[in-house]
Coordinates of C-alpha atoms and ligand atoms in Angstrom, one line a residue:
X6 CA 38.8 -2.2 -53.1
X7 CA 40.2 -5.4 -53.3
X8 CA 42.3 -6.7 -50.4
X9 CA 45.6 -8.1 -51.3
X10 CA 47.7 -9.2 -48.2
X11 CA 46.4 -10.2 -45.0
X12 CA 48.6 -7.1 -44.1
X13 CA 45.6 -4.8 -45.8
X14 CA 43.2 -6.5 -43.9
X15 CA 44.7 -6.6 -40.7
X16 CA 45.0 -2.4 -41.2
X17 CA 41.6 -1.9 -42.1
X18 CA 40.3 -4.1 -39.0
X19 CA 42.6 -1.9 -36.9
X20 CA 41.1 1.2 -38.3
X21 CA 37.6 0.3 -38.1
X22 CA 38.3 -1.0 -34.1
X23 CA 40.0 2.8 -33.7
X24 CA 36.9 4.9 -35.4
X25 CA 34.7 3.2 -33.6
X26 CA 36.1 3.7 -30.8
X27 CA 37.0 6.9 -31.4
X28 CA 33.5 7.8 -32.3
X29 CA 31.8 6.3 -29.4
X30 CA 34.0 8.1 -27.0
X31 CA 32.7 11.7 -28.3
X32 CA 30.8 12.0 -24.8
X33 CA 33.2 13.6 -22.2
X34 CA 35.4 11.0 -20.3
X35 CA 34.1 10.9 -16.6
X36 CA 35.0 8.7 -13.8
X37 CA 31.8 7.3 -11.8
X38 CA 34.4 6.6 -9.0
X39 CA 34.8 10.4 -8.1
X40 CA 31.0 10.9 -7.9
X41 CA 29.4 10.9 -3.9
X42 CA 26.6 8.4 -3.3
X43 CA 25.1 8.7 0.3
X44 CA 24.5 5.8 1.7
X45 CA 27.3 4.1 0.1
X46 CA 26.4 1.7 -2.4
X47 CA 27.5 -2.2 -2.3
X48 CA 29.3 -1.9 -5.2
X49 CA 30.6 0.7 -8.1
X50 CA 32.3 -0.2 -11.3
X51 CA 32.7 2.5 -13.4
X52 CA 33.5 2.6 -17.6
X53 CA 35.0 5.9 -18.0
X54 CA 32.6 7.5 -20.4
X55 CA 29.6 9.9 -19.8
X56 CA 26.1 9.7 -20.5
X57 CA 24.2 13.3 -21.5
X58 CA 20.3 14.3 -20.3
X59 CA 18.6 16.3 -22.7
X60 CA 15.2 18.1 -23.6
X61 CA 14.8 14.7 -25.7
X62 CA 15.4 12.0 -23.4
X63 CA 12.7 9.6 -22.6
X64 CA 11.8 7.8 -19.5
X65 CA 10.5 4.5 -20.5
X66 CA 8.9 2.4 -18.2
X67 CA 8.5 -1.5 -18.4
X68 CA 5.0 -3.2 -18.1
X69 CA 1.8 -1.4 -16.9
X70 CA 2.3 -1.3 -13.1
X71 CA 0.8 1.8 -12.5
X72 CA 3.4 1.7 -9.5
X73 CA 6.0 2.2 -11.4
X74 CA 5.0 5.0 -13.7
X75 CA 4.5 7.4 -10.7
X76 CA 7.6 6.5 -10.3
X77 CA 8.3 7.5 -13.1
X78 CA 6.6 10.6 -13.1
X79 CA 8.0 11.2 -9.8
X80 CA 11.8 11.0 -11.6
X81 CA 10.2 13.8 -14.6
X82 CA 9.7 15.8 -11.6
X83 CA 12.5 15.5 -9.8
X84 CA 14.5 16.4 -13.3
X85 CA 12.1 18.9 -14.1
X86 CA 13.0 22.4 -12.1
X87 CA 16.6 22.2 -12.4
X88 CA 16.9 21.5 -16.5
X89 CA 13.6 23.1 -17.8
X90 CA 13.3 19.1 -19.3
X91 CA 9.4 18.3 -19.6
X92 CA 10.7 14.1 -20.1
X93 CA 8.3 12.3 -21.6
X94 CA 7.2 8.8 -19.6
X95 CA 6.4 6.1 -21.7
X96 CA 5.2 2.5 -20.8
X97 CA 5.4 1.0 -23.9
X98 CA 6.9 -2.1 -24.7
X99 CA 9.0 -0.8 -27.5
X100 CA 12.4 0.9 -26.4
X101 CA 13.6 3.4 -28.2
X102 CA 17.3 3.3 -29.7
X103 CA 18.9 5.5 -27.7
X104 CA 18.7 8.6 -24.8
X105 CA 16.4 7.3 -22.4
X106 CA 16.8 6.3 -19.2
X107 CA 14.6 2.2 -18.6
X108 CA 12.8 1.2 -15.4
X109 CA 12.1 -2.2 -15.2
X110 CA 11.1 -4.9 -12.7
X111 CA 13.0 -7.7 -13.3
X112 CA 14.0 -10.3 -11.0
X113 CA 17.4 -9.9 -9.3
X114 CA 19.3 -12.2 -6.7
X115 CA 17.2 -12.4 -3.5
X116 CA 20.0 -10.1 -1.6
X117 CA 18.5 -7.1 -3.3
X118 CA 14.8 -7.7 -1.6
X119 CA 12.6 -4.7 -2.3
X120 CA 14.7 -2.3 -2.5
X121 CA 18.0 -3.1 -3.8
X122 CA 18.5 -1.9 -7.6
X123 CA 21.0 -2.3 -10.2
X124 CA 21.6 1.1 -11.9
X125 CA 23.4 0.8 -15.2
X126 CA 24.6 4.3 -16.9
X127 CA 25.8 3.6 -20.5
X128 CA 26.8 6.4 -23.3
X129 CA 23.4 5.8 -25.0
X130 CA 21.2 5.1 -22.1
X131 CA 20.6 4.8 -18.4
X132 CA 18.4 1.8 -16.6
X133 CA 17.2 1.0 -13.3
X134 CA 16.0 -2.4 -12.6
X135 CA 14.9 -3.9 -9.6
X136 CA 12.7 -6.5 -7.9
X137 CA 9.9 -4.1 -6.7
X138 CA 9.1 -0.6 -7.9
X139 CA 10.7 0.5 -4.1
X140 CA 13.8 -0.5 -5.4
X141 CA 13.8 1.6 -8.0
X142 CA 12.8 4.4 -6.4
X143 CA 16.0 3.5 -4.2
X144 CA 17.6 3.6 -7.4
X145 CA 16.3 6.6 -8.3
X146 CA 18.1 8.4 -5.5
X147 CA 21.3 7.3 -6.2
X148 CA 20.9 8.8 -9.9
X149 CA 19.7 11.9 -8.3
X150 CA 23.1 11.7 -6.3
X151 CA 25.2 11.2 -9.8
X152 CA 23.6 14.1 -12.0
X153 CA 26.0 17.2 -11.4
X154 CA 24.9 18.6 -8.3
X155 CA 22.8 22.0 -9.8
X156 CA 20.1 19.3 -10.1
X157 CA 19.1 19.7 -6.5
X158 CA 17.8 23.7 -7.5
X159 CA 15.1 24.9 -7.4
X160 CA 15.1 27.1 -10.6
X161 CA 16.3 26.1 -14.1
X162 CA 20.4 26.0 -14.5
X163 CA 22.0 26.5 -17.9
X164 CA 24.7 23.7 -18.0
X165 CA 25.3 20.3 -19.8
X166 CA 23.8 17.1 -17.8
X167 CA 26.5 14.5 -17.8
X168 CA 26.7 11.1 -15.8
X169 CA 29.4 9.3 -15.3
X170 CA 28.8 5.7 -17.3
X171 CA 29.5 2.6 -15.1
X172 CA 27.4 0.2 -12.6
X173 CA 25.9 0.5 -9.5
X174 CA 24.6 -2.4 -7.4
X175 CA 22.8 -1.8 -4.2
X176 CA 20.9 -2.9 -1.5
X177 CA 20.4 -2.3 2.4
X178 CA 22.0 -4.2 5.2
X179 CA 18.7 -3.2 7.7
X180 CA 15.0 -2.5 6.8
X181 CA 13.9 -0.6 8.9
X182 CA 15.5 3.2 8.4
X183 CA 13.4 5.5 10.2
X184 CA 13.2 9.1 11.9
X185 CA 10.7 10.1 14.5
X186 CA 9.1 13.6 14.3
X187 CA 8.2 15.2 17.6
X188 CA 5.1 17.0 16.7
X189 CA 3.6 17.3 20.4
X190 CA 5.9 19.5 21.8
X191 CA 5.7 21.9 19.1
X192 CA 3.2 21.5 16.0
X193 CA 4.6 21.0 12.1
X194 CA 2.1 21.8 9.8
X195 CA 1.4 19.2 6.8
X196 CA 3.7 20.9 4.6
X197 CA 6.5 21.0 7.2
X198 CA 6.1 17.1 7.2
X199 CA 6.2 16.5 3.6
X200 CA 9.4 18.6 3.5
X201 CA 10.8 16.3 5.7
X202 CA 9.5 13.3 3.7
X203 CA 11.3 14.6 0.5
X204 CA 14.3 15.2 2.7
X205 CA 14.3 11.6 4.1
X206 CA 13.4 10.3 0.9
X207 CA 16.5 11.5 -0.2
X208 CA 19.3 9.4 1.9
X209 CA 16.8 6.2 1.4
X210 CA 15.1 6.5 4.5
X211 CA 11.7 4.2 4.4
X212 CA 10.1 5.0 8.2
X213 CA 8.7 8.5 9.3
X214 CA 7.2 7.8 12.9
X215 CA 5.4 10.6 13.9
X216 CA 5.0 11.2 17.8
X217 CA 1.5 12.3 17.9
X218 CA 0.6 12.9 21.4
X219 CA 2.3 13.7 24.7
X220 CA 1.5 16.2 27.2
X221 CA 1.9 19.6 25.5
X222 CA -0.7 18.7 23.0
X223 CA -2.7 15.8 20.8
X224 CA -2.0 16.3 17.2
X225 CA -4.6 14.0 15.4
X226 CA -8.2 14.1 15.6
X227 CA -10.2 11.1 16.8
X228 CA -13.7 12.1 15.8
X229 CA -15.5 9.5 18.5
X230 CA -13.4 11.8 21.1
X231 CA -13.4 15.6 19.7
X232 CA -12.0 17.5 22.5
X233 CA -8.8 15.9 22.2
X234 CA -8.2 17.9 19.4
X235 CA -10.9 20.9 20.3
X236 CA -8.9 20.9 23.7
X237 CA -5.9 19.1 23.8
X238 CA -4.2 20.4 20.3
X239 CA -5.0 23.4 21.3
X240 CA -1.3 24.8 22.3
X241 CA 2.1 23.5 22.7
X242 CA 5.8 24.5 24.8
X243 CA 5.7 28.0 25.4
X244 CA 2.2 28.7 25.0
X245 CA 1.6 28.8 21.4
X246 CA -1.4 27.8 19.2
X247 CA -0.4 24.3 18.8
X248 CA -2.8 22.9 15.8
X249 CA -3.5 18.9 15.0
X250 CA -4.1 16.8 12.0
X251 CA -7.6 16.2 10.6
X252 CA -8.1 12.8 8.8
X253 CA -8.2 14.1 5.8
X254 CA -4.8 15.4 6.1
X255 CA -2.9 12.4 8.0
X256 CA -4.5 10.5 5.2
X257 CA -2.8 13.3 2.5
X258 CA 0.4 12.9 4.6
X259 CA 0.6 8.9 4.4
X260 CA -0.4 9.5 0.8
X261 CA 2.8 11.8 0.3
X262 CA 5.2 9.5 2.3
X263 CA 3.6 6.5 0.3
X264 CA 5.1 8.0 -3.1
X265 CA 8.0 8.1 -1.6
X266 CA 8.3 4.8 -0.1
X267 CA 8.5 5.8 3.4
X268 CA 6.0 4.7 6.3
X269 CA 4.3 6.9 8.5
X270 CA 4.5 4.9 11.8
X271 CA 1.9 6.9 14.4
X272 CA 2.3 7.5 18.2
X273 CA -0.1 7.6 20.7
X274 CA 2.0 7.8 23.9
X275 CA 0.7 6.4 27.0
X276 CA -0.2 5.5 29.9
X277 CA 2.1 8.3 30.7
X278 CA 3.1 11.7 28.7
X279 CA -0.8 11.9 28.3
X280 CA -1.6 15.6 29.9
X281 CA -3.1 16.6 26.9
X282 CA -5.9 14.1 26.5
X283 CA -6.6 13.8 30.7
X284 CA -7.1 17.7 30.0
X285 CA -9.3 17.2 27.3
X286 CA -11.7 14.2 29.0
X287 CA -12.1 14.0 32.8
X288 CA -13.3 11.1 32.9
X289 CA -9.6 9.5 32.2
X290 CA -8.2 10.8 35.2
X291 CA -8.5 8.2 38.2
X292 CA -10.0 11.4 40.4
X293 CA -12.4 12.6 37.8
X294 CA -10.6 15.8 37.4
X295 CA -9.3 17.1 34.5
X296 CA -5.6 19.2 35.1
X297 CA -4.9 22.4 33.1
X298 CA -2.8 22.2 29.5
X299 CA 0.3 21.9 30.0
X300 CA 2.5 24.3 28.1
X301 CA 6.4 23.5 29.7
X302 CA 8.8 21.0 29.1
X303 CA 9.0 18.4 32.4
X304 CA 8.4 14.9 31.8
X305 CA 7.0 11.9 33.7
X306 CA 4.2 13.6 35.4
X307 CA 1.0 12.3 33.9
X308 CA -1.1 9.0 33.4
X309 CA -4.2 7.0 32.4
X310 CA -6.0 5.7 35.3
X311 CA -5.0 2.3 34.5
X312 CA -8.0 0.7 36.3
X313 CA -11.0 2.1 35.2
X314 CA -12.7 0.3 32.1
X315 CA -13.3 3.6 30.3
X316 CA -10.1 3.9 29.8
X317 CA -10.1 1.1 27.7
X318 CA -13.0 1.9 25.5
X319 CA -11.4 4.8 25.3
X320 CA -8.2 3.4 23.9
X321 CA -10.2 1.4 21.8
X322 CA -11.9 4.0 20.0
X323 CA -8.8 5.9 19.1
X324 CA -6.3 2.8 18.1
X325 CA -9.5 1.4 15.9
X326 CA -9.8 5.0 14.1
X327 CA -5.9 5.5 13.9
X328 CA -5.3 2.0 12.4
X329 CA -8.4 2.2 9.8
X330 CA -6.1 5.7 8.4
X331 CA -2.8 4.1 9.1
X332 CA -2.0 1.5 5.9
X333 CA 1.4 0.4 7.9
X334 CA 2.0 -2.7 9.5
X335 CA 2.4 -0.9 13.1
X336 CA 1.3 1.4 15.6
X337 CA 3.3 2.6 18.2
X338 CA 2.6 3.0 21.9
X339 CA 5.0 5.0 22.8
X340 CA 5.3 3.4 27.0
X341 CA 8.2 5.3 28.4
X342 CA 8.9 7.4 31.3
X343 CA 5.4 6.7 32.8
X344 CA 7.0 7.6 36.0
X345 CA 3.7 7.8 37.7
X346 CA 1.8 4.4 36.9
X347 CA 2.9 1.8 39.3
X348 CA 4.9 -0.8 37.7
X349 CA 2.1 -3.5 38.7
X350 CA -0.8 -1.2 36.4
X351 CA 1.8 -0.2 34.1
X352 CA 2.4 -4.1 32.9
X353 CA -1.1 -5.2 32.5
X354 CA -2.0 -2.0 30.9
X355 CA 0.7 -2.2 28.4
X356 CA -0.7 -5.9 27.8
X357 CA -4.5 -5.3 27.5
X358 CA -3.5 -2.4 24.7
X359 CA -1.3 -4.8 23.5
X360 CA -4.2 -7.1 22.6
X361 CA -6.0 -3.8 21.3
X362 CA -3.5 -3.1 18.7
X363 CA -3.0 -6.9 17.5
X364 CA -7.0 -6.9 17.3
X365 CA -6.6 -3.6 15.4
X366 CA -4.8 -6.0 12.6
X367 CA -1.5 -4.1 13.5
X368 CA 2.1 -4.6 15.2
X369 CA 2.7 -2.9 18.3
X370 CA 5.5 -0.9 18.8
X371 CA 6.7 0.3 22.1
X372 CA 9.6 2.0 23.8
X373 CA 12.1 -0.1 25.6
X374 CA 10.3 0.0 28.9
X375 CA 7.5 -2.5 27.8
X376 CA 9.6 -5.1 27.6
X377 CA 8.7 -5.2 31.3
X378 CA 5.2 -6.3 30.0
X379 CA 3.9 -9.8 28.2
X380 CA 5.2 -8.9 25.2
X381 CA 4.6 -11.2 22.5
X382 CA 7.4 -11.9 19.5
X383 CA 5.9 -10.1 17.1
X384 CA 6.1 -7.0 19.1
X385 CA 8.4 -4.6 18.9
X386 CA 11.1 -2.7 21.1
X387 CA 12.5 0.9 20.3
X388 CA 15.9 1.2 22.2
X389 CA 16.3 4.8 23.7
X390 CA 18.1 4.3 26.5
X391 CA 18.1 1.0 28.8
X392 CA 20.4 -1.3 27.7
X393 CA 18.7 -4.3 29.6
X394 CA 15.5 -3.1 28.6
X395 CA 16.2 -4.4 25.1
X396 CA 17.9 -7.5 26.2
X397 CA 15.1 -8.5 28.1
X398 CA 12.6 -7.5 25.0
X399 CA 15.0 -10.0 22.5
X400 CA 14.7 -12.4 25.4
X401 CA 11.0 -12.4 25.0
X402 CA 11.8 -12.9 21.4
X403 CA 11.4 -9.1 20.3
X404 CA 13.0 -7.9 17.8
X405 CA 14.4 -4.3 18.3
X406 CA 14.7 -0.8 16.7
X407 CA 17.9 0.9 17.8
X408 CA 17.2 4.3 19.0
X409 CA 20.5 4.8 21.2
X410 CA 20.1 8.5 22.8
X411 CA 23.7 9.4 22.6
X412 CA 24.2 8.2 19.1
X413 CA 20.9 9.0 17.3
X414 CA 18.6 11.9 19.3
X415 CA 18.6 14.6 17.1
X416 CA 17.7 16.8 19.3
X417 CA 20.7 16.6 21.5
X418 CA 23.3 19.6 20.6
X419 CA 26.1 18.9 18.9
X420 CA 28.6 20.5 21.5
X421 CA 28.6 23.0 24.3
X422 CA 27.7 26.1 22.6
X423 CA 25.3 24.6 20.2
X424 CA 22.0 27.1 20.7
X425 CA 19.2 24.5 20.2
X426 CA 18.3 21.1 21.7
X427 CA 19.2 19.2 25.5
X428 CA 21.4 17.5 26.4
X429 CA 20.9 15.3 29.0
X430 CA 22.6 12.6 26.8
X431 CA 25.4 13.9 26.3
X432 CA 27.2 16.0 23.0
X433 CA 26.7 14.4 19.5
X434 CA 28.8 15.6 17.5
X435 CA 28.6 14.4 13.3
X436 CA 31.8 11.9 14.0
X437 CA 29.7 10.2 17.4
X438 CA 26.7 10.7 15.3
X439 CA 28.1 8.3 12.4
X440 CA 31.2 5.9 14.0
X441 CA 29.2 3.0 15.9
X442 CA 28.0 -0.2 14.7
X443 CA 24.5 -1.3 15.1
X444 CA 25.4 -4.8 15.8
X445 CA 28.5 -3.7 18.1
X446 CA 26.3 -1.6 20.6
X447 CA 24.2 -4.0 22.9
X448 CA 25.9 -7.2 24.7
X449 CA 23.7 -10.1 23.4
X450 CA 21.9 -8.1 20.2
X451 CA 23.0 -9.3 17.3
X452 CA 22.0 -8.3 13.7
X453 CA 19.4 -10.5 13.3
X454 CA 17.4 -9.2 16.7
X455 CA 17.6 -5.6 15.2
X456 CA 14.9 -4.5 12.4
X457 CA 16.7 -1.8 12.3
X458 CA 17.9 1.8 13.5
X459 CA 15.9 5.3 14.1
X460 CA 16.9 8.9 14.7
X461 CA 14.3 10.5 16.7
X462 CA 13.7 14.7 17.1
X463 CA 12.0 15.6 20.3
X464 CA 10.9 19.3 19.8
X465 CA 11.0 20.7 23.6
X466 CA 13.5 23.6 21.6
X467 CA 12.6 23.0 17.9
X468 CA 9.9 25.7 16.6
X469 CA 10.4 25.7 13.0
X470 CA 12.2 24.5 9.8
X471 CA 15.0 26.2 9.5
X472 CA 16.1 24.7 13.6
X473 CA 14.8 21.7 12.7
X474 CA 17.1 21.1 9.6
X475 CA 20.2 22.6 11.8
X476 CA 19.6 20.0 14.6
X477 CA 18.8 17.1 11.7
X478 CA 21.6 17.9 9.2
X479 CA 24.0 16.5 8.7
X480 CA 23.7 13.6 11.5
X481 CA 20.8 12.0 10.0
X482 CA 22.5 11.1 6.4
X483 CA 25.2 9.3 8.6
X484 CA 22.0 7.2 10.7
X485 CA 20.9 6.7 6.8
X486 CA 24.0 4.9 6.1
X487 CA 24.7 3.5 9.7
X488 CA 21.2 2.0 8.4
X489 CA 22.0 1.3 4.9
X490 CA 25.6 0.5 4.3
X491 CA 27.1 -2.6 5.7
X492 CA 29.6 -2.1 9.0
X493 CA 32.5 -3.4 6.9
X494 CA 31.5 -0.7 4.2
X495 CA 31.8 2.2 6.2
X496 CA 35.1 4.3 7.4
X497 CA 34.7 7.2 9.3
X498 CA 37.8 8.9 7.3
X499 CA 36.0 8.2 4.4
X500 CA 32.9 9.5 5.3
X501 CA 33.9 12.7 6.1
X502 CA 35.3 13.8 2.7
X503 CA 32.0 12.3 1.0
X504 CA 30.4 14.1 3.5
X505 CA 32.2 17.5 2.6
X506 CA 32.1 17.3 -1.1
X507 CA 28.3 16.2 -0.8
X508 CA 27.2 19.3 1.2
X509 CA 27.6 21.5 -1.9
X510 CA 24.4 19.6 -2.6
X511 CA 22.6 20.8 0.9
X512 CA 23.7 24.4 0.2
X513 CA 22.0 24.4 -3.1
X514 CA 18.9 22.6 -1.9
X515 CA 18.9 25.2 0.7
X516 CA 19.1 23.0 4.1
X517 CA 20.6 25.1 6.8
X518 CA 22.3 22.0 8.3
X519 CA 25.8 22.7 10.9
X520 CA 29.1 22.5 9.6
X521 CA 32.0 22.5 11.8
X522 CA 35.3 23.6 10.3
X523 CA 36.6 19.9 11.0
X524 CA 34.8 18.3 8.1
X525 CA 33.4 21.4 5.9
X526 CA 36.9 23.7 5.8
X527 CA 38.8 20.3 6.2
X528 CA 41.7 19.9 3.4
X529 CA 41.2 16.5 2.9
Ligands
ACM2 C1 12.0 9.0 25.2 O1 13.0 9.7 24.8 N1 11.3 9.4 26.2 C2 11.6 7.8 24.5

């Protein structure tokens, strides 16, 4: 055909522009505004089109970190129950032209650190790209959050797998996002932890402290000093069997969280909440004697004997064999209510296993009362509940994890006729739970004294799973994003309806979490 006015060509442009156009938009028009992402991303831009997961997609993976093609197995998995999709992970360096969804490590601004991501959905492909393979495991998440929300069940769904196309850039304002697992007062079994691990995992948590020891029971064995296992694991609260981790499976535990990005951060409380281990070894108790097990719920009560030398070997022994299983950066000491030990033992106690742990190659982490001790800068102070417990820890050039009980204790109830938990500080109810500011809550803490924030679940009244989840959901995915999100990022209003529309997700993963007719029957 031959073109004879600049009016022919000028129609034929035009028509090409409109049939390409027209051809590229044959995926159905989404918006990637309307989809929920908990924690709130930094930023969303969205380009109006969708992208489609199939049987043939490909996960390609860039470069041979063997790091990031777990994680990429990890994703096949993830995809795997809902769509009956075996994907294919590839690390080859030659992309294929279209339906795959790219991981790649590739150097983005320093804001994003290890574990921001830029996740990029376009009509013929999806990437994630990020500075460390955490990242895009971060990243990860928040596609998780973005495929329609049958992706979450268990068995395969018969439905189209659309994502909204647009761009996602992300990273965390804190990073340290932890919870704390009570496994003392009542024992979780390895699989109840790693249920928990995939659950945190989920909302971008990266901490799992488990509270190993305390008076009911000690939960992981020490082989140079068996009967604290033999002995001391050997119940729990209301008289039941109790149980404790072998080595083997902490190790499989760490392992598990590893994958996941998420460090287990151990506890061996003391001087005080010790019953269990001054019932397991005589020899610990100042007077020789060791007490019964103790199978009720009062705190405060129990010690070390501070002066006697044994006492160190014997917290020798058990921080050296904790910190050769424990690949983390800290151990905690746990320190509090040690209502018992004089204030003049308690100090240089708290200092001598202070020098323990740092000789251990680790950090020491301790609730807010050592602050009262030597505590060096490198040290750290969980927050529970004395405000100038923590100010005097940043004034010894600390920094601090915020654990504030009236804001982040799982176990408190959520109101007056909740069944489970205490609530000695006070009602936390999903709204208290979310609507504070880490860097608003202690006079003279500011953001950069604050590693981050932690949502502890003391198990005086939690047996099992299913009360676990209802004390736990949906409070902890507000802590995620108190921990996440920047302050000026988050609205309470807001919140709620992403909460609301997000819990369809919850019911089909099956987490029996509370929901009060103010957010879940809401009209919003
Ligand atoms: C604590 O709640 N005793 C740290």
């Amino acid at each position: 055909m031959k073109l004879k006015t600049p009016i022919y060509s000028f129609v034929l442009f035009i028509s090409i522009v409109l049939l390409t156009s027209w051809s590229g938009s044959k995926n159905p028009r989404m918006n990637l505004l309307d989809e929920v992402i908990l924690p709130k991303p930094v930023s969303v831009t969205a380009s109006g089109s969708s992208f489609e997961l199939n049987a043939n997609t490909k996960i390609f993976v860039n470069g041979k970190s063997v790091a990031l093609l777990k994680t990429g197995h990890y994703l096949a998995n993830l995809i795997k129950p809902a769509t009956g999709f075996d994907l294919k992970v590839t690390s080859t360096s030659k992309k294929p032209n279209s339906n795959y969804i790219y991981l790649a490590i590739s150097s983005l601004g320093p804001e994003f650190g290890n574990e921001g991501y830029k996740l990029r959905i376009d009509e013929k492909d999806v990437s994630i790209i990020a500075n460390s393979p955490e990242g895009i495991f971060r990243g990860i998440q928040t596609l998780r959050q973005i495929l329609p929300k049958e992706i979450e069940a268990s068995a395969q769904q018969q439905k189209s797998w659309l994502i909204a196309t647009g761009e996602i850039l992300d990273y965390p304002q804190y990073g340290y996002r932890g919870a704390m697992l009570d496994v003392a007062r009542h024992f979780f079994n390895v699989g109840d932890v790693k249920k928990y691990i995939g659950m945190l995992a989920a909302y971008k948590l990266n901490v799992l402290h488990l509270h190993l020891t305390d008076d009911q029971g000690w939960r992981i064995e020490i082989k140079s000093w068996p009967n604290l296992t033999e002995h001391g694991g050997s119940t729990e609260i209301g008289g039941g069997k109790g149980g404790f981790y072998t080595q083997e499976e902490y190790k499989e535990i760490v392992r598990y969280a590893q994958d996941r990005y998420i460090t287990i951060i151990p506890e061996i409380d003391m001087p005080g909440h010790t019953n269990a281990a001054l019932a397991s070894y005589p020899e610990l108790n100042c007077d020789g004697k060791a007490p019964e097990l103790y199978t009720g719920n009062k705190v405060g009560f129990s010690t070390f004997c501070t002066h006697k030398e044994s006492t160190y070997q014997f917290v020798g022994d058990v921080i050296r064999e904790l910190a050769e299983i424990t690949p983390g950066l800290y151990l905690h000491i746990g320190g509090d209510e040690s209502h018992v030990t004089q204030l003049e033992d308690y100090i240089p106690f708290i200092n001598r296993v202070q020098d323990i742990v740092l000789a251990n190659g680790k950090k020491m982490i301790g609730w807010d009362e050592i602050a009262h001790a030597d505590i060096k800068t490198n040290t750290i102070v969980q927050f529970w509940v004395r405000l100038e417990n923590a100010q005097k820890g940043v004034t010894k050039k600390a920094k601090v994890i915020l654990s504030p009980a009236n804001k982040t204790y799982l176990d408190m109830k959520y109101d007056s006729i909740t069944e489970l938990g205490l609530k000695w500080a006070g009602f936390i109810e999903v709204e208290s739970a979310y609507n504070w500011d880490p860097s608003a809550l202690i006079p003279g803490i500011t953001k950069k004294d604050i590693l981050g924030i932690e949502s502890p679940l003391w198990t005086e009244t939690i047996t099992n799973m299913t009360e676990l989840e209802f004390m736990v959901f949906p409070r902890i995915i507000g802590h995620a994003e108190i921990g996440w999100t920047s302050d000026s990022l988050r609205d309470w209003d807001d919140y709620k309806v992403r909460l609301k529309k997000h819990s369809d997700r919850l019911k089909i993963k099956g987490i029996n979490y509370y929901a009060p007719d103010v957010i879940f029957k809401a009209e919003f």
